[in-house]
Amino acid sequence: MTTPIPGQISEVQLDPLMLAERWMLDGREVAVATVIETWGSAPRPVGSHLVIDADGNFSGSVSGGCVEGAVLSEAADVIATGEPRMLEFGVADETAWRVGLSCGGKIQVYLERIG
Amino acid sequence: MDPHLLRQLNAARRDRQAAIMLTDLADGRNRLVMKGDAVAGDLGAAIGKAFLSAKSGIVEADGQRFFLNVHVPSPRMVIIGAVHISQALAPMAQMAGFDVRVIDPRTAFATAERFSDVDMVADWPEDALKDQPIDAFTALVAVTHDPKIDDWPLTSALTADSFYVGALGSRKTHGRRVERLTQAGLSEQQIARIAAPIGLDIGAQSPAEIAVAILAQVIAALRRPSDSAAARSSPSPTATGSSVR
């Protein structure tokens, strides 16, 4: 995609992978987080994406707001090192030292740099 | 993620092609698999299954763990005929997650008043579908009763192997339709894919009830394709005993 097509702009804005491509073409450094496994009740299904750039801009979601902050801070490291990371989030009281999912489920998130 | 593969994946998604982004969870390497690509072994079998179910997930194959992210286009529903049934069916199908377009060249039927908030085109299907040809992820619902309007989109949907093709009309009407489509060169097997009489047999009477019967049948064809294929090839006596006219 080189020039935005009128009427398709919102689609790109809503779609994390389309936006990731746009950011990449703009020369930004981008990481993609993907829900790869869920247990119990999970807010976003397997395959959901969150894209993050080096400045902390993001789009999409892996949990509907519960753990995005934690993923964002990990993304800065992944962008810097290029090493993919596996993140796991469970209920807040089981992993009190970090953020958790209030719905009681557990999710595994794969975080990787583009390029 | 490989940037080149991301661009290929997005291009495939824009073209409404089914694709799987495969990630080797040991080393993070990606591979893009298009529907129809031959992949050998256990992994190939897992990929085939993932395309069918459209469900993303982790698979273990050949001693390795892979994440398969399945990307299939959102289903479309093209409704030929801006009739009463369509007025009920279009919003119901939208609620169920379909991209809906209603097409009818008869401008008396296809009015914005009757179809607010619906992509409605008052034109012949041949022209109305130029920018959006019927594909495998489109359900075609033909409800005009008029061969001049219905036959072209039906033929087009059968040729494109749409996941659902249904047509309104009595068995007599359908018999004549079968004759015409046979003359037009479609095979017996292709024509047998048409759900006619259209809709699940739930005793539907009003336009809204018929819309429910049609939508349910479309969803079954989308989510359980093998079941609905079996249902078509051996219709039960009750299913053929009543028809939506």
Coordinates of C-alpha atoms in Angstrom, one line a residue:
Chain A
M1 CA 0.0 0.0 0.0
T2 CA 1.5 3.3 -1.0
T3 CA -1.3 5.9 -1.0
P4 CA -4.3 5.7 1.2
I5 CA -7.5 5.0 -0.6
P6 CA -10.5 7.1 0.5
G7 CA -13.0 4.9 2.3
Q8 CA -10.3 2.4 3.3
I9 CA -8.5 4.6 5.8
S10 CA -10.7 3.5 8.6
E11 CA -10.1 -0.1 7.8
V12 CA -6.4 0.4 8.1
Q13 CA -6.8 2.3 11.3
L14 CA -8.9 -0.5 12.8
D15 CA -6.8 -3.4 11.5
P16 CA -3.6 -3.8 13.5
L17 CA -1.7 -5.7 10.8
M18 CA -2.6 -3.2 8.1
L19 CA -1.5 -0.4 10.5
A20 CA 1.7 -2.3 11.3
E21 CA 2.5 -2.4 7.6
R22 CA 1.8 1.3 7.2
W23 CA 4.0 2.2 10.2
M24 CA 6.8 0.0 8.8
L25 CA 6.6 1.7 5.5
D26 CA 6.8 5.0 7.3
G27 CA 10.1 3.8 8.7
R28 CA 8.9 3.2 12.3
E29 CA 10.1 0.3 14.4
V30 CA 7.2 -2.0 15.2
A31 CA 6.4 -4.9 17.4
V32 CA 3.4 -7.2 17.1
A33 CA 1.8 -9.0 20.1
T34 CA -0.4 -12.0 19.3
V35 CA -2.6 -14.0 21.6
I36 CA -1.5 -17.5 20.9
E37 CA -3.3 -19.4 23.7
T38 CA -6.1 -18.8 26.1
W39 CA -7.4 -20.8 29.1
G40 CA -10.7 -20.2 30.8
S41 CA -12.5 -17.0 30.1
A42 CA -10.3 -14.7 28.0
P43 CA -11.3 -11.3 26.7
R44 CA -9.8 -11.6 23.2
P45 CA -9.6 -14.7 21.1
V46 CA -6.5 -16.5 19.9
G47 CA -5.0 -14.7 16.9
S48 CA -5.8 -11.2 18.2
H49 CA -3.1 -8.6 17.6
L50 CA -1.7 -5.5 19.3
V51 CA 0.8 -3.5 17.4
I52 CA 3.3 -1.1 19.1
D53 CA 5.9 1.2 17.8
A54 CA 9.1 2.4 19.4
D55 CA 7.4 5.5 20.7
G56 CA 4.8 3.5 22.5
N57 CA 2.0 4.2 20.1
F58 CA -0.3 1.2 19.8
S59 CA -3.4 -0.2 18.1
G60 CA -5.5 -3.3 18.6
S61 CA -5.7 -5.3 21.7
V62 CA -4.8 -8.6 23.3
S63 CA -7.0 -8.4 26.4
G64 CA -9.4 -5.5 26.1
G65 CA -7.3 -3.2 28.3
C66 CA -6.2 -5.4 31.2
V67 CA -2.5 -6.2 30.3
E68 CA -1.8 -3.8 27.4
G69 CA 0.4 -1.6 29.6
A70 CA 2.6 -4.5 30.5
V71 CA 2.9 -5.6 26.9
L72 CA 3.8 -2.1 25.8
S73 CA 6.7 -1.9 28.2
E74 CA 8.0 -5.4 27.1
A75 CA 7.6 -4.3 23.5
A76 CA 10.3 -1.6 24.0
D77 CA 12.8 -4.3 24.9
V78 CA 11.7 -6.5 22.0
I79 CA 12.1 -3.7 19.5
A80 CA 15.5 -2.9 21.0
T81 CA 16.9 -6.4 21.0
G82 CA 14.9 -8.1 18.2
E83 CA 14.4 -11.2 20.5
P84 CA 10.8 -12.4 20.5
R85 CA 9.3 -13.0 23.9
M86 CA 6.5 -15.2 25.4
L87 CA 4.4 -13.5 28.0
E88 CA 1.8 -15.1 30.2
F89 CA -0.9 -13.3 32.1
G90 CA -3.3 -14.9 34.6
V91 CA -5.6 -13.6 37.3
A92 CA -4.3 -10.6 39.2
D93 CA -4.2 -12.3 42.7
E94 CA -2.1 -15.3 41.4
T95 CA 0.5 -13.0 39.9
A96 CA 0.3 -10.1 42.3
W97 CA 3.6 -8.7 41.1
R98 CA 2.2 -7.9 37.7
V99 CA -1.0 -7.0 36.0
G100 CA -3.6 -9.6 35.5
L101 CA -7.0 -10.5 34.0
S102 CA -10.0 -9.6 36.1
C103 CA -12.1 -12.1 34.2
G104 CA -10.2 -15.0 35.8
G105 CA -8.7 -16.4 32.6
K106 CA -5.2 -16.9 31.4
I107 CA -3.6 -15.8 28.2
Q108 CA -0.3 -16.4 26.5
V109 CA 1.0 -13.6 24.3
Y110 CA 3.8 -13.9 21.7
L111 CA 5.6 -10.6 21.2
E112 CA 7.9 -10.2 18.2
R113 CA 9.6 -7.4 16.3
I114 CA 8.7 -6.8 12.6
G115 CA 12.0 -7.2 10.8
Chain B
M1 CA 7.8 -11.2 12.0
D2 CA 9.2 -11.1 8.5
P3 CA 8.2 -7.7 7.0
H4 CA 8.0 -9.1 3.6
L5 CA 5.6 -11.8 4.8
L6 CA 3.5 -9.2 6.6
R7 CA 3.1 -7.3 3.3
Q8 CA 2.2 -10.5 1.5
L9 CA -0.3 -11.4 4.2
N10 CA -2.0 -8.0 4.0
A11 CA -2.1 -8.2 0.2
A12 CA -3.8 -11.6 0.5
R13 CA -6.3 -10.2 3.0
R14 CA -7.1 -7.3 0.8
D15 CA -7.7 -9.7 -2.1
R16 CA -10.0 -11.8 0.2
Q17 CA -7.8 -14.9 0.0
A18 CA -7.5 -17.2 2.9
A19 CA -4.0 -17.4 4.4
I20 CA -2.2 -18.7 7.5
M21 CA 0.8 -17.0 9.1
L22 CA 2.8 -19.7 10.7
T23 CA 5.3 -19.0 13.4
D24 CA 7.9 -21.5 14.6
L25 CA 7.7 -20.9 18.4
A26 CA 11.2 -22.2 18.9
D27 CA 13.1 -19.8 16.7
G28 CA 10.4 -17.2 15.8
R29 CA 10.6 -17.8 12.1
N30 CA 7.5 -17.2 10.0
R31 CA 6.1 -18.7 6.9
L32 CA 3.0 -17.7 5.0
V33 CA 0.8 -20.5 3.7
M34 CA -2.0 -19.7 1.2
K35 CA -5.1 -21.9 1.0
G36 CA -4.3 -24.7 -1.5
D37 CA -0.5 -24.6 -1.0
A38 CA 0.8 -28.2 -0.5
V39 CA 2.5 -28.7 2.8
A40 CA 3.7 -32.2 3.6
G41 CA 3.4 -34.3 6.8
D42 CA 1.7 -33.6 10.1
L43 CA 2.1 -29.9 9.7
G44 CA 0.3 -30.0 6.4
A45 CA -2.6 -31.9 8.0
A46 CA -2.8 -29.4 10.8
I47 CA -2.8 -26.5 8.3
G48 CA -5.6 -28.2 6.3
K49 CA -7.6 -28.5 9.5
A50 CA -7.0 -24.9 10.5
F51 CA -8.2 -23.6 7.1
L52 CA -11.4 -25.7 7.5
S53 CA -12.2 -24.6 11.1
A54 CA -10.8 -21.0 10.6
K55 CA -9.5 -21.3 14.1
S56 CA -6.0 -20.1 15.1
G57 CA -4.0 -22.0 17.6
I58 CA -0.8 -23.8 18.6
V59 CA 0.0 -27.2 16.9
E60 CA 2.7 -29.7 17.5
A61 CA 4.0 -31.3 14.4
D62 CA 7.2 -33.1 13.5
G63 CA 8.5 -32.5 17.0
Q64 CA 8.1 -28.7 16.8
R65 CA 5.6 -26.2 18.1
F66 CA 4.0 -23.8 15.7
F67 CA 1.4 -21.1 16.0
L68 CA -1.0 -20.9 13.1
N69 CA -2.8 -17.6 12.7
V70 CA -5.7 -18.2 10.3
H71 CA -6.9 -15.3 8.3
V72 CA -10.1 -15.8 6.4
P73 CA -12.1 -13.1 4.8
S74 CA -15.3 -11.9 6.6
P75 CA -18.2 -13.6 5.0
R76 CA -20.3 -11.7 2.6
M77 CA -24.0 -12.1 1.8
V78 CA -25.3 -10.9 -1.6
I79 CA -29.1 -10.8 -1.6
I80 CA -30.7 -10.6 -5.1
G81 CA -34.1 -9.1 -4.7
A82 CA -35.1 -6.1 -2.6
V83 CA -38.2 -7.9 -1.4
H84 CA -39.9 -8.3 2.0
I85 CA -37.7 -11.2 3.0
S86 CA -34.6 -9.2 2.2
Q87 CA -35.8 -6.3 4.4
A88 CA -35.8 -8.7 7.3
L89 CA -32.8 -10.7 6.2
A90 CA -30.3 -7.9 5.5
P91 CA -30.3 -6.4 9.1
M92 CA -30.3 -9.9 10.7
A93 CA -27.3 -11.0 8.6
Q94 CA -25.5 -7.7 9.4
M95 CA -26.0 -8.4 13.1
A96 CA -24.6 -11.9 12.6
G97 CA -21.4 -10.4 11.1
F98 CA -21.9 -10.6 7.4
D99 CA -21.1 -7.8 4.9
V100 CA -24.4 -7.5 3.2
R101 CA -25.3 -6.1 -0.3
V102 CA -28.8 -6.1 -1.6
I103 CA -29.2 -5.9 -5.4
D104 CA -32.4 -5.4 -7.4
P105 CA -32.7 -3.6 -10.8
R106 CA -36.4 -2.9 -10.1
T107 CA -36.2 0.6 -8.7
A108 CA -39.7 0.3 -7.2
F109 CA -38.3 -2.4 -4.8
A110 CA -34.8 -1.1 -4.3
T111 CA -35.5 2.1 -2.4
A112 CA -33.4 3.7 0.3
E113 CA -36.6 4.0 2.4
R114 CA -37.0 0.2 2.5
F115 CA -33.3 -0.4 3.0
S116 CA -31.8 2.1 5.3
D117 CA -28.4 1.3 6.7
V118 CA -27.9 -1.4 4.1
D119 CA -25.6 -1.4 1.1
M120 CA -28.3 -1.5 -1.6
V121 CA -27.7 -1.2 -5.3
A122 CA -30.6 -0.6 -7.7
D123 CA -28.9 -2.1 -10.7
W124 CA -28.6 -5.5 -12.5
P125 CA -26.4 -8.0 -10.6
E126 CA -23.9 -8.1 -13.5
D127 CA -23.2 -4.4 -13.0
A128 CA -23.8 -4.2 -9.2
L129 CA -21.1 -6.9 -8.6
K130 CA -18.4 -5.6 -10.9
D131 CA -16.4 -4.1 -8.0
Q132 CA -17.1 -7.0 -5.8
P133 CA -17.3 -10.3 -7.6
I134 CA -18.9 -13.3 -5.9
D135 CA -16.2 -15.4 -4.3
A136 CA -15.9 -18.5 -2.1
F137 CA -16.6 -16.5 1.0
T138 CA -19.9 -15.1 -0.3
A139 CA -23.3 -16.5 0.4
L140 CA -25.7 -15.9 -2.6
V141 CA -29.4 -15.6 -1.7
A142 CA -31.6 -15.2 -4.7
V143 CA -35.1 -14.2 -3.9
T144 CA -36.7 -12.4 -6.8
H145 CA -38.4 -15.4 -8.5
D146 CA -37.4 -13.7 -11.8
P147 CA -35.0 -15.7 -14.0
K148 CA -33.9 -12.6 -15.8
I149 CA -32.5 -11.3 -12.5
D150 CA -31.7 -14.4 -10.5
D151 CA -30.0 -16.7 -13.1
W152 CA -26.8 -14.7 -13.7
P153 CA -25.8 -14.4 -10.0
L154 CA -26.8 -18.0 -9.4
T155 CA -24.5 -19.1 -12.2
S156 CA -21.8 -16.8 -11.1
A157 CA -22.0 -18.1 -7.5
L158 CA -21.9 -21.7 -8.5
T159 CA -18.9 -21.1 -10.8
A160 CA -17.1 -19.2 -8.0
D161 CA -17.8 -22.1 -5.6
S162 CA -19.6 -19.8 -3.1
F163 CA -20.0 -21.4 0.3
Y164 CA -23.8 -21.0 0.0
V165 CA -26.1 -20.7 -2.9
G166 CA -29.9 -20.5 -2.2
A167 CA -32.8 -19.7 -4.4
L168 CA -36.5 -19.0 -3.5
G169 CA -39.2 -20.7 -5.4
S170 CA -41.4 -23.8 -5.5
R171 CA -40.1 -27.1 -6.6
K172 CA -41.8 -26.5 -10.0
T173 CA -40.1 -23.1 -10.4
H174 CA -36.8 -24.8 -9.3
G175 CA -37.3 -27.6 -11.9
R176 CA -37.4 -25.0 -14.7
R177 CA -34.4 -23.3 -13.1
V178 CA -32.4 -26.5 -13.2
E179 CA -33.3 -26.9 -16.9
R180 CA -32.1 -23.4 -17.7
L181 CA -28.8 -23.7 -15.7
T182 CA -28.1 -27.1 -17.3
Q183 CA -28.6 -25.5 -20.7
A184 CA -26.2 -22.8 -19.7
G185 CA -23.6 -25.4 -19.2
L186 CA -23.5 -26.0 -15.4
S187 CA -23.0 -29.6 -14.2
E188 CA -25.5 -31.6 -12.3
Q189 CA -23.2 -31.5 -9.3
Q190 CA -22.9 -27.7 -9.4
I191 CA -26.7 -27.2 -9.7
A192 CA -27.2 -29.7 -6.8
R193 CA -25.4 -27.2 -4.5
I194 CA -28.4 -24.8 -4.7
A195 CA -30.5 -24.8 -1.6
A196 CA -34.0 -24.8 -3.0
P197 CA -36.5 -24.4 -1.5
I198 CA -34.3 -21.9 0.3
G199 CA -33.9 -22.0 4.1
L200 CA -34.0 -24.6 6.9
D201 CA -37.4 -26.3 7.3
I202 CA -38.6 -24.6 10.5
G203 CA -42.1 -24.0 9.3
A204 CA -41.4 -20.4 8.6
Q205 CA -44.3 -18.3 7.3
S206 CA -43.7 -14.6 7.6
P207 CA -41.0 -12.8 5.7
A208 CA -39.0 -12.4 9.0
E209 CA -39.4 -16.1 9.8
I210 CA -38.2 -17.0 6.4
A211 CA -35.2 -14.7 6.9
V212 CA -34.4 -16.6 10.0
A213 CA -34.6 -19.9 8.2
I214 CA -32.3 -18.6 5.4
L215 CA -29.8 -17.1 7.8
A216 CA -29.6 -20.3 9.8
Q217 CA -28.9 -22.3 6.7
V218 CA -26.2 -19.8 5.6
I219 CA -24.5 -20.0 9.0
A220 CA -24.6 -23.8 8.9
A221 CA -23.0 -23.8 5.5
L222 CA -20.3 -21.5 6.8
R223 CA -19.5 -23.2 10.1
R224 CA -20.3 -26.8 9.3
P225 CA -19.7 -27.1 5.6
S226 CA -19.5 -30.9 5.6
D227 CA -22.8 -31.3 7.4
S228 CA -24.7 -29.0 5.0
A229 CA -23.2 -30.7 2.0
A230 CA -24.5 -34.0 3.4
A231 CA -27.9 -32.5 4.0
R232 CA -28.1 -31.3 0.4
S233 CA -27.1 -34.6 -1.1
S234 CA -29.6 -36.6 0.9
P235 CA -32.6 -34.4 1.8
S236 CA -34.8 -35.8 4.4
P237 CA -38.5 -36.4 3.6
T238 CA -39.6 -33.6 5.9
A239 CA -37.1 -31.1 4.4
T240 CA -38.5 -31.7 0.9
G241 CA -42.1 -31.9 2.1
S242 CA -42.5 -28.2 2.8
S243 CA -41.1 -25.4 0.8
V244 CA -40.8 -21.6 1.1
R245 CA -42.6 -20.2 -1.9

